[in-house]
């Protein structure tokens, strides 16, 4: 249910409900910022900023902030799903992430490796 609400919210934020989301809408910097915005607006904690830049979301996630961590996790879950789909289509035997995003957030990716691998 949370993921359905999240997808509907982001579709409305980015496309006013007119278009469907693509993987890029969630695995880009813009996607990370809007993922954070979804979780922040759901938070009861008044001290949580309602909007952050992608770099700020990553930084706060690495510090353990709850909304930023959920946003970054969904960002990577969708990257894992998209990567897996592409690997199947191409007949690849494995996936190797080597972008600056994954390098900068290596500790976070490593912490959630099992969950990401399950995707």
mmCIF file with all atom_site columns, N, CA and C in Angstrom, residues 2 5-6 9 36-45 48 50 67 70:
data_model
loop_
_atom_site.group_PDB
_atom_site.id
_atom_site.type_symbol
_atom_site.label_atom_id
_atom_site.label_alt_id
_atom_site.label_comp_id
_atom_site.label_asym_id
_atom_site.label_entity_id
_atom_site.label_seq_id
_atom_site.pdbx_PDB_ins_code
_atom_site.Cartn_x
_atom_site.Cartn_y
_atom_site.Cartn_z
_atom_site.occupancy
_atom_site.B_iso_or_equiv
_atom_site.pdbx_formal_charge
_atom_site.auth_seq_id
_atom_site.auth_comp_id
_atom_site.auth_asym_id
_atom_site.auth_atom_id
_atom_site.pdbx_PDB_model_num
ATOM 1  N N  . UNK A 1 2  ? 1.927  1.280  0.808  1.00 0.00 ? 2  UNK A N  1
ATOM 2  C CA . UNK A 1 2  ? 2.795  2.455  0.849  1.00 0.00 ? 2  UNK A CA 1
ATOM 3  C C  . UNK A 1 2  ? 3.398  2.729  -0.524 1.00 0.00 ? 2  UNK A C  1
ATOM 4  N N  . UNK A 1 5  ? 0.809  4.274  -2.871 1.00 0.00 ? 5  UNK A N  1
ATOM 5  C CA . UNK A 1 5  ? 0.623  5.700  -2.548 1.00 0.00 ? 5  UNK A CA 1
ATOM 6  C C  . UNK A 1 5  ? 1.802  6.518  -3.041 1.00 0.00 ? 5  UNK A C  1
ATOM 7  N N  . UNK A 1 6  ? 3.010  5.963  -2.853 1.00 0.00 ? 6  UNK A N  1
ATOM 8  C CA . UNK A 1 6  ? 4.221  6.645  -3.273 1.00 0.00 ? 6  UNK A CA 1
ATOM 9  C C  . UNK A 1 6  ? 4.222  6.869  -4.789 1.00 0.00 ? 6  UNK A C  1
ATOM 10 N N  . UNK A 1 9  ? 1.648  9.488  -5.732 1.00 0.00 ? 9  UNK A N  1
ATOM 11 C CA . UNK A 1 9  ? 2.104  10.816 -5.323 1.00 0.00 ? 9  UNK A CA 1
ATOM 12 C C  . UNK A 1 9  ? 3.147  11.347 -6.312 1.00 0.00 ? 9  UNK A C  1
ATOM 13 N N  . UNK A 1 36 ? 12.046 11.593 -1.403 1.00 0.00 ? 36 UNK A N  1
ATOM 14 C CA . UNK A 1 36 ? 12.207 12.178 -0.064 1.00 0.00 ? 36 UNK A CA 1
ATOM 15 C C  . UNK A 1 36 ? 10.988 13.031 0.290  1.00 0.00 ? 36 UNK A C  1
ATOM 16 N N  . UNK A 1 37 ? 10.549 13.843 -0.648 1.00 0.00 ? 37 UNK A N  1
ATOM 17 C CA . UNK A 1 37 ? 9.405  14.738 -0.402 1.00 0.00 ? 37 UNK A CA 1
ATOM 18 C C  . UNK A 1 37 ? 8.176  13.918 0.009  1.00 0.00 ? 37 UNK A C  1
ATOM 19 N N  . UNK A 1 38 ? 7.955  12.775 -0.643 1.00 0.00 ? 38 UNK A N  1
ATOM 20 C CA . UNK A 1 38 ? 6.825  11.908 -0.285 1.00 0.00 ? 38 UNK A CA 1
ATOM 21 C C  . UNK A 1 38 ? 6.934  11.447 1.164  1.00 0.00 ? 38 UNK A C  1
ATOM 22 N N  . UNK A 1 39 ? 8.092  10.924 1.553  1.00 0.00 ? 39 UNK A N  1
ATOM 23 C CA . UNK A 1 39 ? 8.234  10.408 2.916  1.00 0.00 ? 39 UNK A CA 1
ATOM 24 C C  . UNK A 1 39 ? 8.243  11.532 3.948  1.00 0.00 ? 39 UNK A C  1
ATOM 25 N N  . UNK A 1 40 ? 8.796  12.691 3.602  1.00 0.00 ? 40 UNK A N  1
ATOM 26 C CA . UNK A 1 40 ? 8.832  13.820 4.537  1.00 0.00 ? 40 UNK A CA 1
ATOM 27 C C  . UNK A 1 40 ? 7.434  14.367 4.792  1.00 0.00 ? 40 UNK A C  1
ATOM 28 N N  . UNK A 1 41 ? 6.607  14.447 3.756  1.00 0.00 ? 41 UNK A N  1
ATOM 29 C CA . UNK A 1 41 ? 5.255  14.981 3.950  1.00 0.00 ? 41 UNK A CA 1
ATOM 30 C C  . UNK A 1 41 ? 4.402  14.022 4.769  1.00 0.00 ? 41 UNK A C  1
ATOM 31 N N  . UNK A 1 42 ? 4.777  12.747 4.812  1.00 0.00 ? 42 UNK A N  1
ATOM 32 C CA . UNK A 1 42 ? 4.069  11.748 5.620  1.00 0.00 ? 42 UNK A CA 1
ATOM 33 C C  . UNK A 1 42 ? 4.547  11.731 7.081  1.00 0.00 ? 42 UNK A C  1
ATOM 34 N N  . UNK A 1 43 ? 5.658  12.395 7.347  1.00 0.00 ? 43 UNK A N  1
ATOM 35 C CA . UNK A 1 43 ? 6.263  12.354 8.676  1.00 0.00 ? 43 UNK A CA 1
ATOM 36 C C  . UNK A 1 43 ? 5.512  13.235 9.675  1.00 0.00 ? 43 UNK A C  1
ATOM 37 N N  . UNK A 1 44 ? 5.406  12.733 10.898 1.00 0.00 ? 44 UNK A N  1
ATOM 38 C CA . UNK A 1 44 ? 4.805  13.517 11.982 1.00 0.00 ? 44 UNK A CA 1
ATOM 39 C C  . UNK A 1 44 ? 5.835  14.421 12.656 1.00 0.00 ? 44 UNK A C  1
ATOM 40 N N  . UNK A 1 45 ? 7.091  14.215 12.356 1.00 0.00 ? 45 UNK A N  1
ATOM 41 C CA . UNK A 1 45 ? 8.182  14.964 12.966 1.00 0.00 ? 45 UNK A CA 1
ATOM 42 C C  . UNK A 1 45 ? 8.287  16.346 12.316 1.00 0.00 ? 45 UNK A C  1
ATOM 43 N N  . UNK A 1 48 ? 11.561 17.623 10.489 1.00 0.00 ? 48 UNK A N  1
ATOM 44 C CA . UNK A 1 48 ? 11.983 17.061 9.204  1.00 0.00 ? 48 UNK A CA 1
ATOM 45 C C  . UNK A 1 48 ? 11.688 18.068 8.095  1.00 0.00 ? 48 UNK A C  1
ATOM 46 N N  . UNK A 1 50 ? 10.719 19.461 4.579  1.00 0.00 ? 50 UNK A N  1
ATOM 47 C CA . UNK A 1 50 ? 9.784  18.863 3.612  1.00 0.00 ? 50 UNK A CA 1
ATOM 48 C C  . UNK A 1 50 ? 10.420 18.666 2.239  1.00 0.00 ? 50 UNK A C  1
ATOM 49 N N  . UNK A 1 67 ? 13.393 9.512  6.974  1.00 0.00 ? 67 UNK A N  1
ATOM 50 C CA . UNK A 1 67 ? 12.769 9.820  5.677  1.00 0.00 ? 67 UNK A CA 1
ATOM 51 C C  . UNK A 1 67 ? 13.776 9.732  4.543  1.00 0.00 ? 67 UNK A C  1
ATOM 52 N N  . UNK A 1 70 ? 14.575 6.030  3.830  1.00 0.00 ? 70 UNK A N  1
ATOM 53 C CA . UNK A 1 70 ? 13.525 5.357  3.055  1.00 0.00 ? 70 UNK A CA 1
ATOM 54 C C  . UNK A 1 70 ? 13.573 5.801  1.599  1.00 0.00 ? 70 UNK A C  1
#
